[in-house]
Structures are given as C-alpha cells and as structure tokens.
Short mmCIF file of C-alpha atoms in Angstrom, two decimals:
data_model
loop_
_atom_site.label_atom_id
_atom_site.label_comp_id
_atom_site.label_asym_id
_atom_site.label_seq_id
_atom_site.Cartn_x
_atom_site.Cartn_y
_atom_site.Cartn_z
CA MET V 542 103.44 42.95 30.40
CA THR V 543 101.31 46.03 29.72
CA GLN V 544 98.10 45.46 27.80
CA HIS V 545 96.97 47.86 25.06
CA ILE V 546 93.75 48.12 23.11
CA PHE V 547 93.53 49.53 19.59
CA VAL V 548 90.31 50.04 17.66
CA THR V 549 89.89 51.06 14.02
CA VAL V 550 86.39 52.08 12.99
CA VAL V 551 84.94 52.59 9.53
CA THR V 552 81.62 54.42 9.44
CA PRO V 553 78.65 53.91 7.11
CA THR V 554 78.73 55.86 3.86
CA ALA V 555 76.78 59.10 4.15
CA VAL V 556 76.91 62.76 3.15
CA ALA V 557 79.30 64.90 5.18
CA ALA V 558 79.11 68.69 5.08
CA ASN V 559 80.12 71.81 6.95
CA ASN V 560 82.72 70.39 9.33
CA ARG V 561 84.38 73.78 9.85
CA GLY V 562 87.12 73.77 7.27
CA GLU V 563 89.25 76.84 6.69
CA GLY V 564 87.17 79.63 5.20
CA ASP V 565 88.21 81.60 2.14
CA GLY V 566 86.31 84.77 2.96
CA SER V 567 83.39 83.86 0.72
CA THR V 568 79.99 82.31 1.47
CA LEU V 569 81.40 78.81 0.92
CA SER V 570 81.31 76.45 3.94
CA THR V 571 84.26 74.14 3.48
CA LEU V 572 85.25 70.66 4.61
CA GLN V 573 88.69 69.99 6.08
CA LYS V 574 90.93 68.27 3.52
CA ILE V 575 94.28 66.55 3.15
CA THR V 576 96.21 65.48 0.07
CA LYS V 577 97.16 61.83 -0.36
CA GLY V 578 98.97 60.91 -3.55
CA ASN V 579 97.31 62.85 -6.36
CA ASP V 580 93.91 63.15 -4.68
CA GLN V 581 92.29 65.18 -1.95
CA TYR V 582 90.42 63.46 0.87
CA THR V 583 88.21 65.02 3.51
CA THR V 584 89.03 64.65 7.17
CA VAL V 585 87.36 65.11 10.55
CA SER V 586 89.56 66.29 13.41
CA ALA V 587 90.45 64.15 16.38
CA ASP V 588 89.14 66.98 18.58
CA ALA V 589 85.67 66.66 17.03
CA ILE V 590 85.70 62.90 17.66
CA ARG V 591 86.91 63.36 21.25
CA TRP V 592 84.08 65.86 21.78
CA ALA V 593 81.57 63.15 20.92
CA TYR V 594 83.15 60.71 23.38
CA ARG V 595 83.07 63.39 26.09
CA GLU V 596 79.40 63.98 25.32
CA TYR V 597 78.64 60.26 25.65
CA LEU V 598 80.31 60.10 29.07
CA GLN V 599 78.51 63.27 30.17
CA ASN V 600 75.18 61.64 29.29
CA SER V 601 75.94 58.17 30.65
CA GLN V 602 78.19 58.90 33.66
CA ALA V 603 77.03 62.37 34.67
CA LYS V 604 78.12 62.19 38.33
CA GLU V 605 81.63 61.04 37.39
CA VAL V 606 82.30 63.75 34.79
CA ASN V 607 84.10 66.98 35.68
CA ARG V 608 83.66 69.05 32.52
CA THR V 609 80.15 69.28 31.09
CA PHE V 610 78.68 71.22 28.18
CA ASP V 611 75.44 73.17 28.55
CA ALA V 612 73.82 73.44 25.12
CA GLU V 613 71.34 76.10 26.28
CA SER V 614 74.00 78.56 27.43
CA ASP V 615 76.63 77.26 24.97
CA LYS V 616 79.15 77.09 27.82
CA TYR V 617 81.33 74.53 29.56
CA ASN V 618 80.99 74.00 33.30
CA ILE V 619 83.75 72.53 35.47
CA LYS V 620 82.90 71.03 38.86
CA ASP V 621 86.47 71.03 40.17
CA GLU V 622 88.95 73.46 38.59
CA LYS V 623 91.83 71.68 40.35
CA TYR V 624 90.91 68.55 38.33
CA ASN V 625 90.97 65.07 39.79
CA PRO V 626 91.63 62.03 37.55
CA THR V 627 90.94 59.67 40.42
CA LYS V 628 87.44 61.07 40.98
CA TYR V 629 86.45 62.12 37.46
CA ILE V 630 86.38 59.78 34.47
CA ASP V 631 86.91 62.54 31.87
CA ASP V 632 89.97 63.95 33.69
CA ASP V 633 91.34 60.40 33.69
CA ILE V 634 90.61 59.45 30.06
CA PHE V 635 91.05 62.77 28.23
CA GLY V 636 93.55 64.50 30.49
CA PHE V 637 93.62 68.22 31.28
CA MET V 638 95.83 71.29 31.41
CA ASP V 639 95.43 74.31 33.68
CA ALA V 640 98.13 76.80 32.71
CA LYS V 641 98.75 79.40 35.43
CA LYS V 642 101.33 81.17 37.58
CA ASP V 643 101.60 81.15 41.37
CA LYS V 644 101.87 84.23 43.58
CA ASP V 645 105.62 84.39 42.89
CA ASN V 646 104.99 84.33 39.13
CA LYS V 647 106.42 80.84 38.85
CA ASP V 648 104.91 78.14 36.69
CA ALA V 649 102.09 76.44 38.59
CA THR V 650 100.58 74.58 35.65
CA THR V 651 98.77 71.34 36.45
CA LYS V 652 98.29 68.88 33.63
CA ARG V 653 97.71 65.27 32.76
CA ARG V 654 98.29 63.68 29.38
CA GLY V 655 95.15 62.03 28.12
CA ALA V 656 95.20 58.23 28.27
CA LEU V 657 93.04 58.06 25.15
CA GLU V 658 94.66 58.76 21.78
CA VAL V 659 92.49 59.49 18.75
CA SER V 660 93.52 59.79 15.12
CA ARG V 661 91.95 62.06 12.56
CA ALA V 662 89.15 60.44 10.57
CA ILE V 663 90.03 60.17 6.88
CA SER V 664 87.53 59.62 4.07
CA LEU V 665 87.74 56.37 2.12
CA ASP V 666 86.85 58.19 -1.09
CA PRO V 667 88.62 61.10 -2.83
CA TYR V 668 86.84 64.44 -2.74
CA TRP V 669 85.87 65.65 -6.21
CA GLY V 670 84.64 69.11 -5.26
CA ASP V 671 80.89 68.59 -4.88
CA ILE V 672 79.13 71.76 -3.71
CA ALA V 673 75.52 72.28 -2.68
CA PHE V 674 73.88 75.66 -3.33
CA GLY V 675 71.56 77.20 -0.77
CA SER V 676 69.70 80.44 -0.20
CA LYS V 677 67.60 82.04 2.49
CA GLY V 678 64.55 83.99 1.44
CA GLY V 679 62.84 86.67 3.43
CA GLN V 680 62.30 90.36 3.07
CA LYS V 681 62.96 91.94 -0.27
CA GLY V 682 66.62 92.80 -0.69
CA LYS V 683 67.71 90.51 2.18
CA THR V 684 68.16 87.20 0.36
CA SER V 685 71.18 85.24 1.63
CA ILE V 686 73.06 82.97 -0.80
CA HIS V 687 75.54 80.37 0.41
CA ASN V 688 77.38 77.27 -0.81
CA THR V 689 78.42 74.15 1.10
CA GLU V 690 81.04 71.54 0.23
CA VAL V 691 79.54 68.05 0.52
CA HIS V 692 81.16 64.64 0.37
CA CYS V 693 79.40 61.26 0.16
CA THR V 694 81.88 58.93 1.81
CA ALA V 695 82.77 56.72 4.76
CA TYR V 696 85.42 57.70 7.33
CA GLN V 697 87.90 55.58 9.25
CA TYR V 698 89.70 56.49 12.46
CA THR V 699 91.63 54.74 15.23
CA LEU V 700 91.50 54.83 19.03
CA ALA V 701 94.40 53.74 21.25
CA LEU V 702 94.24 53.17 25.00
CA THR V 703 96.53 51.60 27.58
CA PRO V 704 94.17 50.75 30.47
CA GLU V 705 97.09 50.70 32.90
CA SER V 706 97.47 54.46 32.27
CA LEU V 707 94.08 55.06 33.87
CA LYS V 708 93.63 55.69 37.58
CA ASP V 709 90.74 53.22 37.40
CA THR V 710 91.33 50.68 34.65
CA GLU V 711 87.66 49.63 34.68
CA ARG V 712 86.93 52.91 32.90
CA ALA V 713 88.28 51.38 29.70
CA LYS V 714 84.98 49.50 29.46
CA PHE V 715 82.98 52.75 29.40
CA LEU V 716 85.08 53.91 26.48
CA LEU V 717 84.44 50.70 24.55
CA ASP V 718 80.71 51.05 25.24
CA ALA V 719 80.83 54.55 23.74
CA ILE V 720 82.16 53.45 20.34
CA PRO V 721 78.78 52.46 18.79
CA SER V 722 76.93 55.24 20.62
CA ILE V 723 78.67 58.54 19.92
CA GLN V 724 76.40 61.13 18.36
CA HIS V 725 77.51 64.72 17.77
CA VAL V 726 80.92 64.43 16.17
CA GLY V 727 80.55 67.98 14.88
CA GLY V 728 80.64 69.22 18.45
CA ASN V 729 78.05 71.87 19.27
CA HIS V 730 77.58 72.56 15.56
CA ALA V 731 74.15 71.21 14.63
CA ARG V 732 74.63 71.25 10.86
CA PHE V 733 77.13 68.40 10.82
CA LEU V 734 74.96 65.34 11.43
CA TYR V 735 76.88 62.26 10.35
CA GLU V 736 76.56 58.73 11.66
CA PHE V 737 79.95 57.97 13.23
CA ARG V 738 79.02 54.55 14.56
CA PRO V 739 81.02 51.61 13.19
CA GLU V 740 79.78 49.84 10.09
CA SER V 741 82.80 47.58 10.52
CA ILE V 742 85.40 47.51 13.28
CA ILE V 743 88.81 46.01 13.97
CA ILE V 744 89.77 45.54 17.64
CA ARG V 745 93.23 44.46 18.75
CA VAL V 746 93.97 43.58 22.38
CA THR V 747 97.71 43.11 22.67
CA GLU V 748 100.95 43.66 24.58
CA ASP V 749 102.44 45.21 21.42
CA PRO V 750 102.64 49.01 21.92
CA SER V 751 102.18 49.70 18.18
CA PRO V 752 98.66 49.52 16.71
CA TRP V 753 99.42 48.03 13.25
CA ILE V 754 95.72 48.37 12.33
CA MET V 755 95.52 52.08 11.50
CA ASN V 756 94.02 52.87 8.06
CA CYS V 757 93.44 49.18 7.41
CA PHE V 758 90.18 49.73 5.51
CA GLU V 759 89.97 50.69 1.84
CA ARG V 760 87.25 51.17 -0.73
CA VAL V 761 86.68 48.15 -2.99
CA GLY V 762 84.06 49.05 -5.58
CA GLU V 763 80.94 50.03 -3.62
CA SER V 764 82.05 47.98 -0.62
CA VAL V 765 84.80 48.21 2.00
CA GLY V 766 87.78 45.85 2.16
CA CYS V 767 90.79 45.30 4.39
CA ARG V 768 93.44 43.61 2.27
CA ARG V 769 96.29 45.16 4.24
CA LEU V 770 95.03 43.62 7.47
CA VAL V 771 94.75 40.18 5.87
CA ARG V 772 98.35 40.43 4.72
CA LEU V 773 99.60 41.49 8.16
CA VAL V 774 97.97 38.44 9.71
CA GLU V 775 99.22 36.15 6.95
CA VAL V 776 102.84 37.23 7.46
CA LYS V 777 102.36 36.99 11.26
CA ASP V 778 103.07 40.65 12.03
CA ILE V 779 99.74 40.59 13.88
CA PRO V 780 98.83 37.38 15.74
CA ALA V 781 95.34 36.27 14.74
CA SER V 782 94.56 35.57 18.40
CA GLU V 783 94.81 39.32 19.19
CA LEU V 784 92.18 40.40 16.65
CA ILE V 785 88.43 40.81 16.63
CA VAL V 786 86.85 41.65 13.26
CA ALA V 787 83.20 42.68 13.31
CA GLY V 788 80.38 44.30 11.39
CA GLN V 789 79.65 44.09 7.69
CA ILE V 790 83.24 43.11 6.88
CA ALA V 791 82.68 39.93 8.93
CA ASP V 792 79.25 39.08 7.53
CA ASN V 793 79.00 36.65 4.60
CA HIS V 794 75.49 37.88 3.80
CA TYR V 795 76.73 41.43 3.22
CA ASP V 796 78.76 41.00 0.01
CA GLN V 797 79.41 37.58 -1.49
CA LYS V 798 81.94 39.06 -3.93
CA ILE V 799 84.43 39.88 -1.17
CA THR V 800 85.89 36.80 0.48
CA TYR V 801 87.32 38.33 3.65
CA VAL V 802 85.12 36.19 5.85
CA GLN V 803 86.63 32.94 4.60
CA LYS V 804 90.15 34.40 4.68
CA PHE V 805 89.75 35.45 8.30
CA LYS V 806 88.24 32.07 9.17
CA ASP V 807 91.21 30.31 7.59
CA LEU V 808 93.54 32.52 9.64
CA LYS V 809 91.50 31.78 12.80
CA VAL V 810 90.60 35.44 13.44
CA ALA V 811 87.57 35.96 15.73
CA LEU V 812 84.61 37.15 13.64
CA PHE V 813 81.40 38.79 14.88
CA PRO V 814 78.64 40.04 12.54
CA GLY V 815 77.45 42.37 15.32
CA ILE V 816 79.46 45.36 16.54
CA LYS V 817 78.12 45.33 20.11
CA GLU V 818 78.76 41.59 20.45
CA ALA V 819 82.38 42.17 19.42
CA ILE V 820 82.80 44.98 21.95
CA ALA V 821 81.44 42.72 24.68
CA LYS V 822 84.05 40.13 23.73
CA ALA V 823 86.83 42.76 23.78
CA LYS V 824 85.80 43.76 27.31
CA GLU V 825 86.18 40.12 28.39
CA LEU V 826 89.76 40.08 27.08
CA LEU V 827 90.87 43.11 29.10
CA LYS V 828 92.82 42.43 32.27
CA LEU V 829 91.51 45.20 34.49
CA GLY V 830 91.70 46.25 38.11
CA VAL V 831 91.63 49.45 40.17
CA LYS V 832 95.10 50.94 40.51
CA SER V 833 96.42 51.98 43.89
#
C-alpha cells in the first residue's frame, strides 16, 4: 500500500500585516480575506508558504536546487531550463511547467505536477478591521500617509505528501525538517515578518489517501484546542496509531484548563511536547527508498 504523510500546523499568535491583499486604489495595504459563516478571516496563500519552503531548500540543499532566488538582483536563476526532477530536489517536490512550442508550432510543454500539496493558511480568529496608521516625513510638502490592515492571530495550514511520488523518496525527510525552520512566508516582501513555525502540530502517517486532519485546530478562549480531532479518533475515523500530536497542545504545563493531553493519552495517541522531537519520530515511521 502507498504511504502518505499529512501535517497540520498552527502557528504562534502574532501580528500579521501587509500580505499583499487586493488593493482598492487607496493608500491602504490590505490583508487577504475569506468569509466563513458571518465573519471574515484573514488568509495567507499557499504560494507564499511554498515560497518559504523553496527558500529553506535553497539555503540547506543549495547544490540540489534548480531554481534559486537572488535577493540582491530580485531575480530567479534556473540552472537547468529543461528541468530534472531526478537531479534537483525542488523540481521533484514542487514540480514545474515550461510552456512552449516546437519548431512546427506544436505543443512542446514540459511539466511535472508538484508532489507537495499546500493549503491556504487561515486565521483562527475573525478579522475585525484593525488598521494601523503610518506616515513618512521628509521635505516640506512631501509627507506620505498610509494605512495598513493588521490582524493579531494564529494561522493553521496543512501539507500533504506521498513520498512514493518523489523520484527520491528520501527527500520527504528534507521537507519535514523544513517545517519548523521556514522563514520568509511573505516571499521577497520584507514587511511581512510573521513566525510561521508550528506552535502545535498534528502529523498523520497513513495509507489513507484523505488527510482528515485539515482545519483541526480552533480557538478556545486565549488558547488553541482540537476538539474535532479528538472526536475523529474517538469514533475511529482516524486510527490513534497513525497520529503524532506535538507542541503546546501536547504539553500539560501549557494550559491546565484544557484536558487534551489526558484525552489523547486515553486514546493512546503519541504525544511529544517538542515539535522537532515529533518530526524526528515521523521520519522514523516513513518507509522510504530511492525509486528506480
């Protein structure tokens, strides 16, 4: 059977701003938003998250990456424009598409669907329209006034990967290593600094092709809960043996008022207070080997 790995991350709570929402022609820098029920929530695109994972691989596996970003020139550089998922880890994980015609004007497009799937990140808290005012002083008559939408919240998003889809299945481990280490989720836009590391994480290693753990976190007072996940394990839609729960959600010392730790223990779910320890365990569970 084919093995799949699904990871749902919830970030620490922090202030998000200026993630390139749709402009309205004014001096207001907007956040991207969606409507859920009667409330609006802010969102960070999957492309922005993928950018951060690309950046991590560029910094940690430089010789094995095909497409790199040069911050000084603000340009992308490609080592091999024919692409090679066997040789390059980013061509393998993220895929590629080179749309072109041949000399006879026939379709000669080369492409590969990315093995990694990434959801949009959605805020845990509704957005109530907070705006920060700013201005730039200088010469008389040249003052610049601007406004920025800001949102103090945590975000959750999900990754999905089938290691067997990779040319080299061992590369799945590099992706897991990247989860607590991604940095610039705003891409090359320096004004969106937000800590996208996991505060809590749910990892599922399974032969089930459906994740079942997407959007499993919710806000409970000032803390974060996961009642939906507990229910799914209780009714046996998710086998407890396939789950790793880690971070603050798995730490009794974090919030004594939320009893998820004992519930997960009763259900025999693997608990790790540390994120990196949990990722190391997930890597042990993967059945990997280089594909021919």
